[in-house]
Amino acid sequence: MTRPALQWRGLAVVWLALGALLAALLLLDRNETLARERQHLVQQVGIVHDNLVRHITSIDAVLERLAGEPLPQPLDAGARQRINARLHVFSEALQGVRTLSVLDADGTIIASDRAELIGHNVAYRDYYRAARAAPSADTLVLGKPFRAVLDGGWYLMAGRIRPGPGGGFGGVVLATLDPAQFLTLLESVRYAPDMRVGLTHGEGVRFLLSSEHPVAPGTDLSHPQTLFSRHVASGQRQSLLRGPAVDGEGTAAYLAALRTIQPPELHMDTPLVASAAREWSAVLSPWRTKVWLAVAAQLLLGAAACGALYLLQRRQRELRQHQRALAHREQQLEARWRAALQATSLGIWEWHGEGSPTHFSPSWKAMLGYADEEIDDQDHGWQQRLHPDEREQVLALLARHLRGETPLYETTHRIRCKDGSYRWVQARGRVLQRDAEGRPLHFVGSFGDLAEHGEDRIRLDRLAGQVPGMLYQYQVEPDGSSRFPYVSAGVQGIYGFAPEELRDDASPVFQRIHPDDLLRVNRSIEAALRTLQPWHDEYRVRLPERGERWLSGQAQPQLLDGGAVLWHGYLHDVTEAKQQALQLQETERLLKHLMNEMPIGLCMVDEDGRIYFRNRRFLEYFGYTEAQAPTLHEWALHAYPDPQYRAQIAQQWRQALQQAHASGGDIPVHEYRTTAASGVQRTMAIGGLVFGAHFLATFVDRTKQQAQSELLHKLAYMDSLTGVANRRHFDQTLQAEWRRCRRSRQPLALIMVDIDHFKQFNDLYGHQAGDACLRAVAGALRAALARSHDLAARYGGEEFVCLLPECDLAGARAKAQALCEAVQALGITHGGSSVAGVVTVSAGVASEVPGEDGTPEALLARADAHLYRAKAAGRNRVDDGTGSLSNQ
């Protein structure tokens, strides 16, 4: 396979590897997006569930109380008026309750907070029939939502049976619930325009929906393929589903979280189902945008890389063509030199580098009195023919020129002839070609009799004409004027002038230098004049017919008697090579710009651990420059300041690199905690790509997503009013601690706490004071639990629960006593309490070592039963079920 084909294959492999890495990152981002969205939906539907459970519990408590109170007999107008007024007070206090009514056994309304309803018979209504069919008096009946005839609103009936004489059916206490009152709750959990939050009756009637595009209540969701029906059929309390939600707008694909609202303690005959859903297309819309941007960036990067490789290969082809042309020209020059060696009367000698033979022209041999065959090319003894007085000086001048310290070799000396006499000659020569390290590869020199100096000059001009570019002598006089005492014919192609035009005045060549380069060139010449150091420069000229060209020149200055400086130099055209170099630089600049502007952090590391590329986003993330952290090791010292964590990360990164080498080059993505130069800590998803002994590392900032996740977790597991754990957090922790204590055979204790006469406190001081009281009690409970693994949580309303792992009954009883004392010590005035003048609490305690025959629910039920014993015994005391009660 040819080298260009291998280069294209290599580029394709790298591009595909980058594409695979990009696809993996996008897939990971998609999974994270969906996981995050699922978590958000579960949390929001959990908030709706918890709030509705608390609200329904409050309503049920009122219904239970009203159902348990006997009606005065006979029910005269005065008694009815007092009952109606009491119902009105309860109705006003309960959010979402539109009407409270008492029905007799025949379904006639005998008392209500709305006088106009008294006397109406509703025995034909579904909710009344459901109440008559309730299995027990403990059942909370939720009737099917219905639409009122008078105002067209949708309502829901909740009721409890009133016992009659002998324990039979004596009627119903009904609360008319206005679902519209719960719309604020549903609106509060919507965090996206396309999100829908709804409430559905257990029989499939959706009676409330919060959405950007409102839909009328009453939609039937009981069809088999709807999300509601699939959730109910699963038998699970909570579901995460994707599919159609049939409504008045048709069908669409949704991602939805659904949760059944039917707490065991309420004995609801029919559940409610809360749902939070988002359109599938809207959930993935930001991710799809990322995909398009990533694909566009990948294509742009691929196109740029292809263009760069094409330019590189074109440059390589041009260089090969140029080399072939130079080789051909060298062959032509070689032939010309051979002809010149045979034809010229000058003494010409030629040398092709160390170890190669020296060629002498017949005229050189004849000049010393030898026949052509008397001196062969292997004769290196010409130095011995130099006059002893000049030999050291001549060889030193030649050595300086061969080392590149002088542009020309030129001297006058004597050389011994065949007959032993010495002849004065003028020697000139020049290195025409050097290797990459500056060693001479081709040298041409001449010997001429001083008497034949004029003819030698002509011959040298002929020889110089065969050299590409121009040879010259440039002389600067003390008064600042300049001229070219000698310049080869190549000046015509370099500057566009004949040699004789520059012999007396060199200023025309400076008029051809590009204006942007002229000042720099003049300064470099002036610097060489002051120091007499070799001069070298590259600059542009503007030629009348050839346009802009690049020249490269070098010269050695020599101070002459009288103060003038004579330069011996060489200039040649390097336009093609310069243009190719500039094109390559532009391609490299474009590739570097694309990588520098990537929306993720990038750095490239070589086999020695040196970071030789850092893009803009990488520097923004960390701030460590090359001077601060030139290597990966030094960067890690800053980014992972904790030695133990740094050692762990180093081991994990080595394993990731080994896996990448074994699996095609992709470095697996892992999350790491990093520290920036500013001290800011970030969570970074770091992966990359291995190529050879180098690797490219990618950095994606996950700090914001992690913070959002932690915030949502905190909101989902903390009671917003009191700041202690909420019911969901308690339920999950109870299950986990039960399993742990069962494995370790350690006891697990619960303390149920209830604020004494809290309703009277609210009635007397108002709900704001009641909320402040709840916060103060929660703070006292939390402060009194000294162990880090103890948990205080709000269980519902004014009830709290404390979970004490590895605590026996005696220890839990002592802790409960301390909790009661801590709350009473708050000194919150309570004028409506029959126990004390301040707020107090009652507590029920239970503890056991979890076993196969027990359940955490049974332990919770015992603590709750002991709490009711404490309340029944007079409140402000602790009960542990042992038969003895203690109070303050």
CSV table of N, CA and C in Angstrom, one decimal, residues 34-86:
chain,number,residue,atom,x,y,z
A,34,LEU,N,-32.1,11.3,30.4
A,34,LEU,CA,-33.3,10.5,30.7
A,34,LEU,C,-33.4,10.1,32.1
A,35,ALA,N,-32.2,9.7,32.7
A,35,ALA,CA,-32.2,9.4,34.1
A,35,ALA,C,-32.5,10.6,35.0
A,36,ARG,N,-32.0,11.7,34.6
A,36,ARG,CA,-32.2,12.9,35.4
A,36,ARG,C,-33.7,13.3,35.3
A,37,GLU,N,-34.3,13.2,34.1
A,37,GLU,CA,-35.7,13.5,33.9
A,37,GLU,C,-36.6,12.6,34.6
A,38,ARG,N,-36.3,11.3,34.6
A,38,ARG,CA,-37.1,10.3,35.4
A,38,ARG,C,-37.0,10.7,36.9
A,39,GLN,N,-35.8,11.0,37.4
A,39,GLN,CA,-35.7,11.3,38.8
A,39,GLN,C,-36.5,12.6,39.1
A,40,HIS,N,-36.5,13.6,38.2
A,40,HIS,CA,-37.2,14.8,38.4
A,40,HIS,C,-38.7,14.5,38.5
A,41,LEU,N,-39.2,13.7,37.6
A,41,LEU,CA,-40.7,13.4,37.5
A,41,LEU,C,-41.1,12.6,38.8
A,42,VAL,N,-40.3,11.7,39.2
A,42,VAL,CA,-40.6,10.9,40.4
A,42,VAL,C,-40.6,11.9,41.6
A,43,GLN,N,-39.7,12.8,41.7
A,43,GLN,CA,-39.7,13.7,42.8
A,43,GLN,C,-40.9,14.6,42.8
A,44,GLN,N,-41.3,15.1,41.6
A,44,GLN,CA,-42.4,16.0,41.6
A,44,GLN,C,-43.7,15.3,41.9
A,45,VAL,N,-43.9,14.1,41.4
A,45,VAL,CA,-45.1,13.4,41.7
A,45,VAL,C,-45.1,13.0,43.2
A,46,GLY,N,-43.9,12.8,43.7
A,46,GLY,CA,-43.8,12.5,45.2
A,46,GLY,C,-44.3,13.7,46.0
A,47,ILE,N,-43.9,14.9,45.6
A,47,ILE,CA,-44.4,16.1,46.3
A,47,ILE,C,-45.9,16.2,46.2
A,48,VAL,N,-46.5,15.9,45.1
A,48,VAL,CA,-47.9,16.0,44.9
A,48,VAL,C,-48.6,14.9,45.9
A,49,HIS,N,-48.0,13.7,45.9
A,49,HIS,CA,-48.5,12.6,46.7
A,49,HIS,C,-48.5,13.0,48.2
A,50,ASP,N,-47.3,13.5,48.7
A,50,ASP,CA,-47.2,13.8,50.1
A,50,ASP,C,-48.1,14.9,50.5
A,51,ASN,N,-48.3,16.0,49.7
A,51,ASN,CA,-49.2,17.1,50.0
A,51,ASN,C,-50.6,16.6,50.1
A,52,LEU,N,-51.0,15.8,49.1
A,52,LEU,CA,-52.4,15.3,49.0
A,52,LEU,C,-52.7,14.4,50.2
A,53,VAL,N,-51.7,13.5,50.5
A,53,VAL,CA,-51.9,12.6,51.7
A,53,VAL,C,-52.2,13.4,52.9
A,54,ARG,N,-51.3,14.5,53.1
A,54,ARG,CA,-51.5,15.3,54.3
A,54,ARG,C,-52.9,16.0,54.3
A,55,HIS,N,-53.3,16.5,53.1
A,55,HIS,CA,-54.5,17.2,53.0
A,55,HIS,C,-55.7,16.3,53.2
A,56,ILE,N,-55.7,15.1,52.6
A,56,ILE,CA,-56.8,14.1,52.7
A,56,ILE,C,-56.9,13.6,54.2
A,57,THR,N,-55.7,13.5,54.8
A,57,THR,CA,-55.7,13.0,56.2
A,57,THR,C,-56.4,14.1,57.1
A,58,SER,N,-56.1,15.3,56.8
A,58,SER,CA,-56.8,16.4,57.6
A,58,SER,C,-58.3,16.3,57.4
A,59,ILE,N,-58.7,16.2,56.1
A,59,ILE,CA,-60.1,16.1,55.8
A,59,ILE,C,-60.8,14.9,56.5
A,60,ASP,N,-60.0,13.8,56.4
A,60,ASP,CA,-60.6,12.5,57.0
A,60,ASP,C,-60.7,12.6,58.5
A,61,ALA,N,-59.7,13.3,59.1
A,61,ALA,CA,-59.8,13.5,60.6
A,61,ALA,C,-61.1,14.3,61.0
A,62,VAL,N,-61.4,15.3,60.2
A,62,VAL,CA,-62.6,16.1,60.5
A,62,VAL,C,-63.9,15.2,60.2
A,63,LEU,N,-63.9,14.5,59.1
A,63,LEU,CA,-65.0,13.6,58.8
A,63,LEU,C,-65.2,12.5,59.9
A,64,GLU,N,-64.1,12.0,60.3
A,64,GLU,CA,-64.2,10.9,61.4
A,64,GLU,C,-64.7,11.5,62.6
A,65,ARG,N,-64.3,12.7,63.0
A,65,ARG,CA,-64.8,13.4,64.2
A,65,ARG,C,-66.2,13.7,64.1
A,66,LEU,N,-66.7,14.2,62.9
A,66,LEU,CA,-68.1,14.6,62.8
A,66,LEU,C,-68.9,13.3,62.7
A,67,ALA,N,-68.4,12.3,62.1
A,67,ALA,CA,-69.2,11.0,62.0
A,67,ALA,C,-69.4,10.4,63.4
A,68,GLY,N,-68.4,10.6,64.2
A,68,GLY,CA,-68.4,9.9,65.6
A,68,GLY,C,-69.3,10.7,66.6
A,69,GLU,N,-69.7,11.9,66.3
A,69,GLU,CA,-70.4,12.7,67.2
A,69,GLU,C,-71.9,12.5,67.0
A,70,PRO,N,-72.6,12.1,68.0
A,70,PRO,CA,-74.1,11.9,67.9
A,70,PRO,C,-74.8,13.3,67.7
A,71,LEU,N,-75.9,13.2,66.9
A,71,LEU,CA,-76.7,14.4,66.7
A,71,LEU,C,-77.7,14.6,67.8
A,72,PRO,N,-77.9,15.8,68.2
A,72,PRO,CA,-78.9,16.0,69.3
A,72,PRO,C,-80.3,15.6,68.8
A,73,GLN,N,-81.1,15.1,69.8
A,73,GLN,CA,-82.4,14.7,69.5
A,73,GLN,C,-83.4,15.3,70.5
A,74,PRO,N,-84.4,16.0,70.0
A,74,PRO,CA,-84.7,16.2,68.6
A,74,PRO,C,-83.8,17.2,67.9
A,75,LEU,N,-83.7,17.2,66.6
A,75,LEU,CA,-82.9,18.1,65.9
A,75,LEU,C,-83.8,19.3,65.5
A,76,ASP,N,-83.9,20.3,66.6
A,76,ASP,CA,-84.7,21.4,66.3
A,76,ASP,C,-83.9,22.5,65.6
A,77,ALA,N,-84.6,23.6,65.3
A,77,ALA,CA,-83.9,24.7,64.5
A,77,ALA,C,-82.7,25.2,65.2
A,78,GLY,N,-82.7,25.4,66.5
A,78,GLY,CA,-81.5,25.9,67.2
A,78,GLY,C,-80.4,25.0,67.1
A,79,ALA,N,-80.6,23.7,67.3
A,79,ALA,CA,-79.6,22.7,67.3
A,79,ALA,C,-79.0,22.6,65.8
A,80,ARG,N,-79.9,22.7,64.8
A,80,ARG,CA,-79.5,22.6,63.5
A,80,ARG,C,-78.6,23.8,63.1
A,81,GLN,N,-79.0,25.0,63.6
A,81,GLN,CA,-78.2,26.2,63.4
A,81,GLN,C,-76.8,26.1,63.9
A,82,ARG,N,-76.7,25.5,65.1
A,82,ARG,CA,-75.4,25.4,65.8
A,82,ARG,C,-74.5,24.4,65.0
A,83,ILE,N,-75.1,23.3,64.5
A,83,ILE,CA,-74.4,22.3,63.7
A,83,ILE,C,-73.9,22.9,62.4
A,84,ASN,N,-74.9,23.7,61.8
A,84,ASN,CA,-74.5,24.3,60.5
A,84,ASN,C,-73.3,25.3,60.6
A,85,ALA,N,-73.4,26.0,61.8
A,85,ALA,CA,-72.3,27.0,62.0
A,85,ALA,C,-71.0,26.2,62.2
A,86,ARG,N,-71.0,25.1,62.9
A,86,ARG,CA,-69.8,24.3,63.2
A,86,ARG,C,-69.2,23.8,61.9
